[in-house]
């Protein structure tokens, strides 16, 4: 708790009006990889409390942000909120219907499981969430679209990275400065979605 309260990025987020320190992770990756642009349709999975959606809304002028989370999220200007469990078919169907047939330019996922403290269980749950996000991205991204997902280095990580690589022109690992050094958390960025990844 002390680490969180005294964290440079937590303090900076409060001072600058960002909803969470996670905002700086997306800003840093976007500054490097230029993922966000005017008029884009962005889907934010695991959005609460809204740090990533907040950044996206600022950088996608005239665009549309669809944000989904299991938790309640306070309204954000320029962001459409949907509450529900991404693992449930009904929630996925509702999210899909909101797209109204338009493919997404970018899918971002900062989803993480509730931590049980059992490392193998937590890793398996994290990989499962990343796989679900990848399935959604493969089905709903436009050709050439991008996908950014939180992942944790450990069991299943390399297999997941290979699965991503099958559907994108390029997959790179990003470890933003605002991601704690001791954490196994990284972000995988897939650029150039290939439509053939939707087969099968």
PDB file of C-alpha atoms in Angstrom:
ATOM      1  CA  UNK A   1       0.000   0.000   0.000  1.00  0.00           C
ATOM      2  CA  UNK A   2       2.829   2.379   0.906  1.00  0.00           C
ATOM      3  CA  UNK A   3       4.487   1.643  -2.443  1.00  0.00           C
ATOM      4  CA  UNK A   4       1.277   2.507  -4.272  1.00  0.00           C
ATOM      5  CA  UNK A   5       0.675   5.772  -2.386  1.00  0.00           C
ATOM      6  CA  UNK A   6       4.258   6.986  -2.831  1.00  0.00           C
ATOM      7  CA  UNK A   7       4.512   5.793  -6.456  1.00  0.00           C
ATOM      8  CA  UNK A   8       5.660   8.569  -8.794  1.00  0.00           C
ATOM      9  CA  UNK A   9       3.097   7.666 -11.457  1.00  0.00           C
ATOM     10  CA  UNK A  10       0.235   7.440  -8.948  1.00  0.00           C
ATOM     11  CA  UNK A  11       1.070  10.929  -7.704  1.00  0.00           C
ATOM     12  CA  UNK A  12       1.467  12.235 -11.243  1.00  0.00           C
ATOM     13  CA  UNK A  13      -1.878  10.718 -12.302  1.00  0.00           C
ATOM     14  CA  UNK A  14      -3.603  12.510  -9.418  1.00  0.00           C
ATOM     15  CA  UNK A  15      -1.873  15.804 -10.198  1.00  0.00           C
ATOM     16  CA  UNK A  16      -2.687  15.643 -13.937  1.00  0.00           C
ATOM     17  CA  UNK A  17      -6.243  14.341 -13.588  1.00  0.00           C
ATOM     18  CA  UNK A  18      -5.761  10.835 -14.988  1.00  0.00           C
ATOM     19  CA  UNK A  19      -7.913   8.055 -13.568  1.00  0.00           C
ATOM     20  CA  UNK A  20      -5.030   5.658 -13.000  1.00  0.00           C
ATOM     21  CA  UNK A  21      -1.290   5.277 -13.375  1.00  0.00           C
ATOM     22  CA  UNK A  22      -2.057   2.906 -16.263  1.00  0.00           C
ATOM     23  CA  UNK A  23      -2.756   5.965 -18.416  1.00  0.00           C
ATOM     24  CA  UNK A  24       0.991   6.554 -18.670  1.00  0.00           C
ATOM     25  CA  UNK A  25       1.553   3.031 -20.014  1.00  0.00           C
ATOM     26  CA  UNK A  26      -0.732   3.620 -22.980  1.00  0.00           C
ATOM     27  CA  UNK A  27       0.629   7.128 -23.560  1.00  0.00           C
ATOM     28  CA  UNK A  28       4.198   5.831 -23.690  1.00  0.00           C
ATOM     29  CA  UNK A  29       3.334   2.973 -26.054  1.00  0.00           C
ATOM     30  CA  UNK A  30       1.252   5.263 -28.278  1.00  0.00           C
ATOM     31  CA  UNK A  31       4.017   7.881 -28.414  1.00  0.00           C
ATOM     32  CA  UNK A  32       6.376   5.170 -29.654  1.00  0.00           C
ATOM     33  CA  UNK A  33       4.071   3.170 -31.924  1.00  0.00           C
ATOM     34  CA  UNK A  34       1.449   5.734 -33.032  1.00  0.00           C
ATOM     35  CA  UNK A  35      -1.598   3.560 -32.445  1.00  0.00           C
ATOM     36  CA  UNK A  36      -4.216   6.262 -31.832  1.00  0.00           C
ATOM     37  CA  UNK A  37      -5.457   8.759 -34.399  1.00  0.00           C
ATOM     38  CA  UNK A  38      -8.441  10.929 -35.362  1.00  0.00           C
ATOM     39  CA  UNK A  39     -11.717   9.210 -36.215  1.00  0.00           C
ATOM     40  CA  UNK A  40     -10.688   5.756 -35.025  1.00  0.00           C
ATOM     41  CA  UNK A  41     -12.953   3.128 -33.477  1.00  0.00           C
ATOM     42  CA  UNK A  42     -11.231   1.773 -30.374  1.00  0.00           C
ATOM     43  CA  UNK A  43     -12.437  -1.080 -28.155  1.00  0.00           C
ATOM     44  CA  UNK A  44     -11.045  -1.043 -24.594  1.00  0.00           C
ATOM     45  CA  UNK A  45     -11.379  -4.393 -22.791  1.00  0.00           C
ATOM     46  CA  UNK A  46     -11.024  -4.414 -19.010  1.00  0.00           C
ATOM     47  CA  UNK A  47     -11.317  -0.643 -19.000  1.00  0.00           C
ATOM     48  CA  UNK A  48     -12.043   0.287 -15.341  1.00  0.00           C
ATOM     49  CA  UNK A  49     -11.247   2.695 -13.795  1.00  0.00           C
ATOM     50  CA  UNK A  50     -10.784   4.248 -17.221  1.00  0.00           C
ATOM     51  CA  UNK A  51      -7.157   5.363 -17.578  1.00  0.00           C
ATOM     52  CA  UNK A  52      -6.723   3.879 -21.052  1.00  0.00           C
ATOM     53  CA  UNK A  53     -10.143   5.021 -22.280  1.00  0.00           C
ATOM     54  CA  UNK A  54      -9.338   8.518 -21.028  1.00  0.00           C
ATOM     55  CA  UNK A  55      -6.098   8.620 -23.040  1.00  0.00           C
ATOM     56  CA  UNK A  56      -7.813   7.164 -26.110  1.00  0.00           C
ATOM     57  CA  UNK A  57     -10.661   9.697 -25.940  1.00  0.00           C
ATOM     58  CA  UNK A  58      -8.130  12.546 -25.904  1.00  0.00           C
ATOM     59  CA  UNK A  59      -6.164  11.176 -28.860  1.00  0.00           C
ATOM     60  CA  UNK A  60      -8.996   9.940 -31.101  1.00  0.00           C
ATOM     61  CA  UNK A  61     -10.764  13.183 -31.922  1.00  0.00           C
ATOM     62  CA  UNK A  62     -14.010  12.557 -33.764  1.00  0.00           C
ATOM     63  CA  UNK A  63     -13.656   8.834 -33.138  1.00  0.00           C
ATOM     64  CA  UNK A  64     -15.467   6.342 -30.968  1.00  0.00           C
ATOM     65  CA  UNK A  65     -14.353   4.514 -27.823  1.00  0.00           C
ATOM     66  CA  UNK A  66     -16.218   1.435 -26.605  1.00  0.00           C
ATOM     67  CA  UNK A  67     -15.149   0.468 -23.077  1.00  0.00           C
ATOM     68  CA  UNK A  68     -16.067  -2.784 -21.328  1.00  0.00           C
ATOM     69  CA  UNK A  69     -15.467  -3.881 -17.762  1.00  0.00           C
ATOM     70  CA  UNK A  70     -16.938  -6.121 -15.085  1.00  0.00           C
ATOM     71  CA  UNK A  71     -16.762  -3.184 -12.667  1.00  0.00           C
ATOM     72  CA  UNK A  72     -18.750   0.017 -12.655  1.00  0.00           C
ATOM     73  CA  UNK A  73     -16.957   2.930 -14.254  1.00  0.00           C
ATOM     74  CA  UNK A  74     -17.744   6.606 -13.815  1.00  0.00           C
ATOM     75  CA  UNK A  75     -18.851   8.253 -17.092  1.00  0.00           C
ATOM     76  CA  UNK A  76     -16.131   9.602 -19.353  1.00  0.00           C
ATOM     77  CA  UNK A  77     -16.661  12.163 -22.101  1.00  0.00           C
ATOM     78  CA  UNK A  78     -16.462  10.527 -25.522  1.00  0.00           C
ATOM     79  CA  UNK A  79     -16.540   6.983 -24.150  1.00  0.00           C
ATOM     80  CA  UNK A  80     -19.415   4.475 -24.420  1.00  0.00           C
ATOM     81  CA  UNK A  81     -19.468   2.247 -21.357  1.00  0.00           C
ATOM     82  CA  UNK A  82     -20.651  -1.347 -21.217  1.00  0.00           C
ATOM     83  CA  UNK A  83     -20.640  -3.245 -17.932  1.00  0.00           C
ATOM     84  CA  UNK A  84     -20.310  -7.012 -17.998  1.00  0.00           C
ATOM     85  CA  UNK A  85     -18.035 -10.040 -17.853  1.00  0.00           C
ATOM     86  CA  UNK A  86     -16.093 -10.401 -21.088  1.00  0.00           C
ATOM     87  CA  UNK A  87     -16.062 -14.186 -20.582  1.00  0.00           C
ATOM     88  CA  UNK A  88     -19.867 -14.383 -20.977  1.00  0.00           C
ATOM     89  CA  UNK A  89     -21.414 -14.926 -24.413  1.00  0.00           C
ATOM     90  CA  UNK A  90     -24.266 -12.459 -23.794  1.00  0.00           C
ATOM     91  CA  UNK A  91     -21.828  -9.672 -22.941  1.00  0.00           C
ATOM     92  CA  UNK A  92     -19.691 -10.437 -25.979  1.00  0.00           C
ATOM     93  CA  UNK A  93     -22.824 -10.411 -28.154  1.00  0.00           C
ATOM     94  CA  UNK A  94     -23.837  -7.001 -26.774  1.00  0.00           C
ATOM     95  CA  UNK A  95     -20.374  -5.592 -27.410  1.00  0.00           C
ATOM     96  CA  UNK A  96     -20.452  -6.967 -30.943  1.00  0.00           C
ATOM     97  CA  UNK A  97     -23.890  -5.471 -31.605  1.00  0.00           C
ATOM     98  CA  UNK A  98     -22.633  -2.056 -30.485  1.00  0.00           C
ATOM     99  CA  UNK A  99     -19.999  -2.195 -33.194  1.00  0.00           C
ATOM    100  CA  UNK A 100     -22.896  -2.284 -35.668  1.00  0.00           C
ATOM    101  CA  UNK A 101     -20.845  -4.068 -38.281  1.00  0.00           C
ATOM    102  CA  UNK A 102     -17.962  -1.597 -38.275  1.00  0.00           C
ATOM    103  CA  UNK A 103     -14.555  -3.186 -37.772  1.00  0.00           C
ATOM    104  CA  UNK A 104     -12.369  -1.736 -35.030  1.00  0.00           C
ATOM    105  CA  UNK A 105      -9.168   0.124 -35.828  1.00  0.00           C
ATOM    106  CA  UNK A 106      -7.615  -0.794 -32.496  1.00  0.00           C
ATOM    107  CA  UNK A 107      -8.405  -3.231 -29.680  1.00  0.00           C
ATOM    108  CA  UNK A 108      -6.682  -2.599 -26.347  1.00  0.00           C
ATOM    109  CA  UNK A 109      -6.829  -4.889 -23.326  1.00  0.00           C
ATOM    110  CA  UNK A 110      -5.419  -4.190 -19.884  1.00  0.00           C
ATOM    111  CA  UNK A 111      -7.401  -7.067 -18.373  1.00  0.00           C
ATOM    112  CA  UNK A 112      -5.909  -8.989 -15.460  1.00  0.00           C
ATOM    113  CA  UNK A 113      -7.453 -11.725 -13.314  1.00  0.00           C
ATOM    114  CA  UNK A 114      -8.212 -11.352  -9.631  1.00  0.00           C
ATOM    115  CA  UNK A 115      -5.037 -12.580  -7.989  1.00  0.00           C
ATOM    116  CA  UNK A 116      -5.357 -15.773  -5.941  1.00  0.00           C
ATOM    117  CA  UNK A 117      -1.717 -15.860  -4.852  1.00  0.00           C
ATOM    118  CA  UNK A 118      -1.203 -19.246  -6.520  1.00  0.00           C
ATOM    119  CA  UNK A 119       1.248 -18.378  -9.275  1.00  0.00           C
ATOM    120  CA  UNK A 120       0.361 -21.138 -11.747  1.00  0.00           C
ATOM    121  CA  UNK A 121      -3.367 -20.486 -11.376  1.00  0.00           C
ATOM    122  CA  UNK A 122      -2.966 -16.728 -11.764  1.00  0.00           C
ATOM    123  CA  UNK A 123      -0.768 -17.162 -14.839  1.00  0.00           C
ATOM    124  CA  UNK A 124      -3.258 -19.556 -16.456  1.00  0.00           C
ATOM    125  CA  UNK A 125      -6.116 -17.112 -15.818  1.00  0.00           C
ATOM    126  CA  UNK A 126      -4.097 -14.209 -17.238  1.00  0.00           C
ATOM    127  CA  UNK A 127      -3.273 -16.179 -20.396  1.00  0.00           C
ATOM    128  CA  UNK A 128      -6.937 -17.155 -20.767  1.00  0.00           C
ATOM    129  CA  UNK A 129      -8.045 -13.507 -20.645  1.00  0.00           C
ATOM    130  CA  UNK A 130      -5.383 -12.572 -23.201  1.00  0.00           C
ATOM    131  CA  UNK A 131      -6.566 -15.417 -25.466  1.00  0.00           C
ATOM    132  CA  UNK A 132     -10.174 -14.206 -25.248  1.00  0.00           C
ATOM    133  CA  UNK A 133      -9.052 -10.676 -26.116  1.00  0.00           C
ATOM    134  CA  UNK A 134      -7.084 -12.033 -29.084  1.00  0.00           C
ATOM    135  CA  UNK A 135     -10.114 -13.979 -30.318  1.00  0.00           C
ATOM    136  CA  UNK A 136     -12.181 -10.803 -30.165  1.00  0.00           C
ATOM    137  CA  UNK A 137      -9.498  -8.782 -31.944  1.00  0.00           C
ATOM    138  CA  UNK A 138      -9.113 -11.378 -34.700  1.00  0.00           C
ATOM    139  CA  UNK A 139     -12.866 -11.350 -35.290  1.00  0.00           C
ATOM    140  CA  UNK A 140     -13.448  -7.593 -35.156  1.00  0.00           C
ATOM    141  CA  UNK A 141     -10.315  -5.737 -36.254  1.00  0.00           C
ATOM    142  CA  UNK A 142     -10.142  -4.236 -39.714  1.00  0.00           C
ATOM    143  CA  UNK A 143      -7.397  -5.538 -42.013  1.00  0.00           C
ATOM    144  CA  UNK A 144      -4.241  -3.724 -40.934  1.00  0.00           C
ATOM    145  CA  UNK A 145      -5.703  -2.932 -37.494  1.00  0.00           C
ATOM    146  CA  UNK A 146      -3.741  -3.166 -34.258  1.00  0.00           C
ATOM    147  CA  UNK A 147      -4.067  -5.055 -30.962  1.00  0.00           C
ATOM    148  CA  UNK A 148      -2.406  -4.203 -27.641  1.00  0.00           C
ATOM    149  CA  UNK A 149      -2.761  -6.656 -24.763  1.00  0.00           C
ATOM    150  CA  UNK A 150      -1.390  -7.072 -21.246  1.00  0.00           C
ATOM    151  CA  UNK A 151       0.468 -10.336 -20.723  1.00  0.00           C
ATOM    152  CA  UNK A 152       2.572 -11.828 -17.954  1.00  0.00           C
ATOM    153  CA  UNK A 153       5.840 -13.612 -18.626  1.00  0.00           C
ATOM    154  CA  UNK A 154       5.607 -17.209 -17.468  1.00  0.00           C
ATOM    155  CA  UNK A 155       3.857 -20.409 -18.500  1.00  0.00           C
ATOM    156  CA  UNK A 156       1.926 -20.067 -21.734  1.00  0.00           C
ATOM    157  CA  UNK A 157       3.459 -16.691 -22.643  1.00  0.00           C
ATOM    158  CA  UNK A 158       5.498 -17.865 -25.631  1.00  0.00           C
ATOM    159  CA  UNK A 159       2.617 -19.979 -26.964  1.00  0.00           C
ATOM    160  CA  UNK A 160       0.342 -16.950 -26.739  1.00  0.00           C
ATOM    161  CA  UNK A 161       2.883 -14.759 -28.517  1.00  0.00           C
ATOM    162  CA  UNK A 162       3.082 -17.330 -31.343  1.00  0.00           C
ATOM    163  CA  UNK A 163      -0.718 -17.388 -31.585  1.00  0.00           C
ATOM    164  CA  UNK A 164      -0.687 -13.598 -31.939  1.00  0.00           C
ATOM    165  CA  UNK A 165       2.066 -13.715 -34.533  1.00  0.00           C
ATOM    166  CA  UNK A 166      -0.106 -15.962 -36.710  1.00  0.00           C
ATOM    167  CA  UNK A 167      -2.633 -13.154 -37.147  1.00  0.00           C
ATOM    168  CA  UNK A 168      -0.494 -10.022 -37.385  1.00  0.00           C
ATOM    169  CA  UNK A 169       2.306  -8.754 -39.597  1.00  0.00           C
ATOM    170  CA  UNK A 170       4.434  -7.949 -36.561  1.00  0.00           C
ATOM    171  CA  UNK A 171       4.316  -8.652 -32.809  1.00  0.00           C
ATOM    172  CA  UNK A 172       6.573  -6.783 -30.377  1.00  0.00           C
ATOM    173  CA  UNK A 173       6.939  -6.704 -26.593  1.00  0.00           C
ATOM    174  CA  UNK A 174       6.611  -3.372 -24.796  1.00  0.00           C
ATOM    175  CA  UNK A 175       7.550  -2.741 -21.152  1.00  0.00           C
ATOM    176  CA  UNK A 176       6.610   0.864 -20.361  1.00  0.00           C
ATOM    177  CA  UNK A 177       8.616   2.788 -17.759  1.00  0.00           C
ATOM    178  CA  UNK A 178       5.446   3.094 -15.664  1.00  0.00           C
ATOM    179  CA  UNK A 179       5.171  -0.702 -15.431  1.00  0.00           C
ATOM    180  CA  UNK A 180       6.828  -1.752 -12.168  1.00  0.00           C
ATOM    181  CA  UNK A 181      10.236  -3.357 -12.706  1.00  0.00           C
ATOM    182  CA  UNK A 182       9.587  -6.312 -10.420  1.00  0.00           C
ATOM    183  CA  UNK A 183       6.328  -7.154 -12.188  1.00  0.00           C
ATOM    184  CA  UNK A 184       6.288  -9.845 -14.891  1.00  0.00           C
ATOM    185  CA  UNK A 185       3.759  -7.651 -16.709  1.00  0.00           C
ATOM    186  CA  UNK A 186       4.529  -6.706 -20.302  1.00  0.00           C
ATOM    187  CA  UNK A 187       2.395  -5.633 -23.248  1.00  0.00           C
ATOM    188  CA  UNK A 188       2.251  -7.437 -26.558  1.00  0.00           C
ATOM    189  CA  UNK A 189       1.514  -5.262 -29.568  1.00  0.00           C
ATOM    190  CA  UNK A 190       0.277  -6.832 -32.778  1.00  0.00           C
ATOM    191  CA  UNK A 191       0.316  -4.499 -35.783  1.00  0.00           C
ATOM    192  CA  UNK A 192      -1.154  -5.163 -39.213  1.00  0.00           C
ATOM    193  CA  UNK A 193      -4.043  -7.563 -38.555  1.00  0.00           C
ATOM    194  CA  UNK A 194      -4.285 -10.123 -41.350  1.00  0.00           C
ATOM    195  CA  UNK A 195      -7.858 -11.059 -42.332  1.00  0.00           C
ATOM    196  CA  UNK A 196      -6.961 -14.692 -42.879  1.00  0.00           C
ATOM    197  CA  UNK A 197      -6.517 -14.965 -39.086  1.00  0.00           C
ATOM    198  CA  UNK A 198     -10.347 -15.088 -38.960  1.00  0.00           C
ATOM    199  CA  UNK A 199     -10.533 -18.411 -40.729  1.00  0.00           C
ATOM    200  CA  UNK A 200     -11.331 -21.553 -38.789  1.00  0.00           C
TER     201      UNK A 200
END
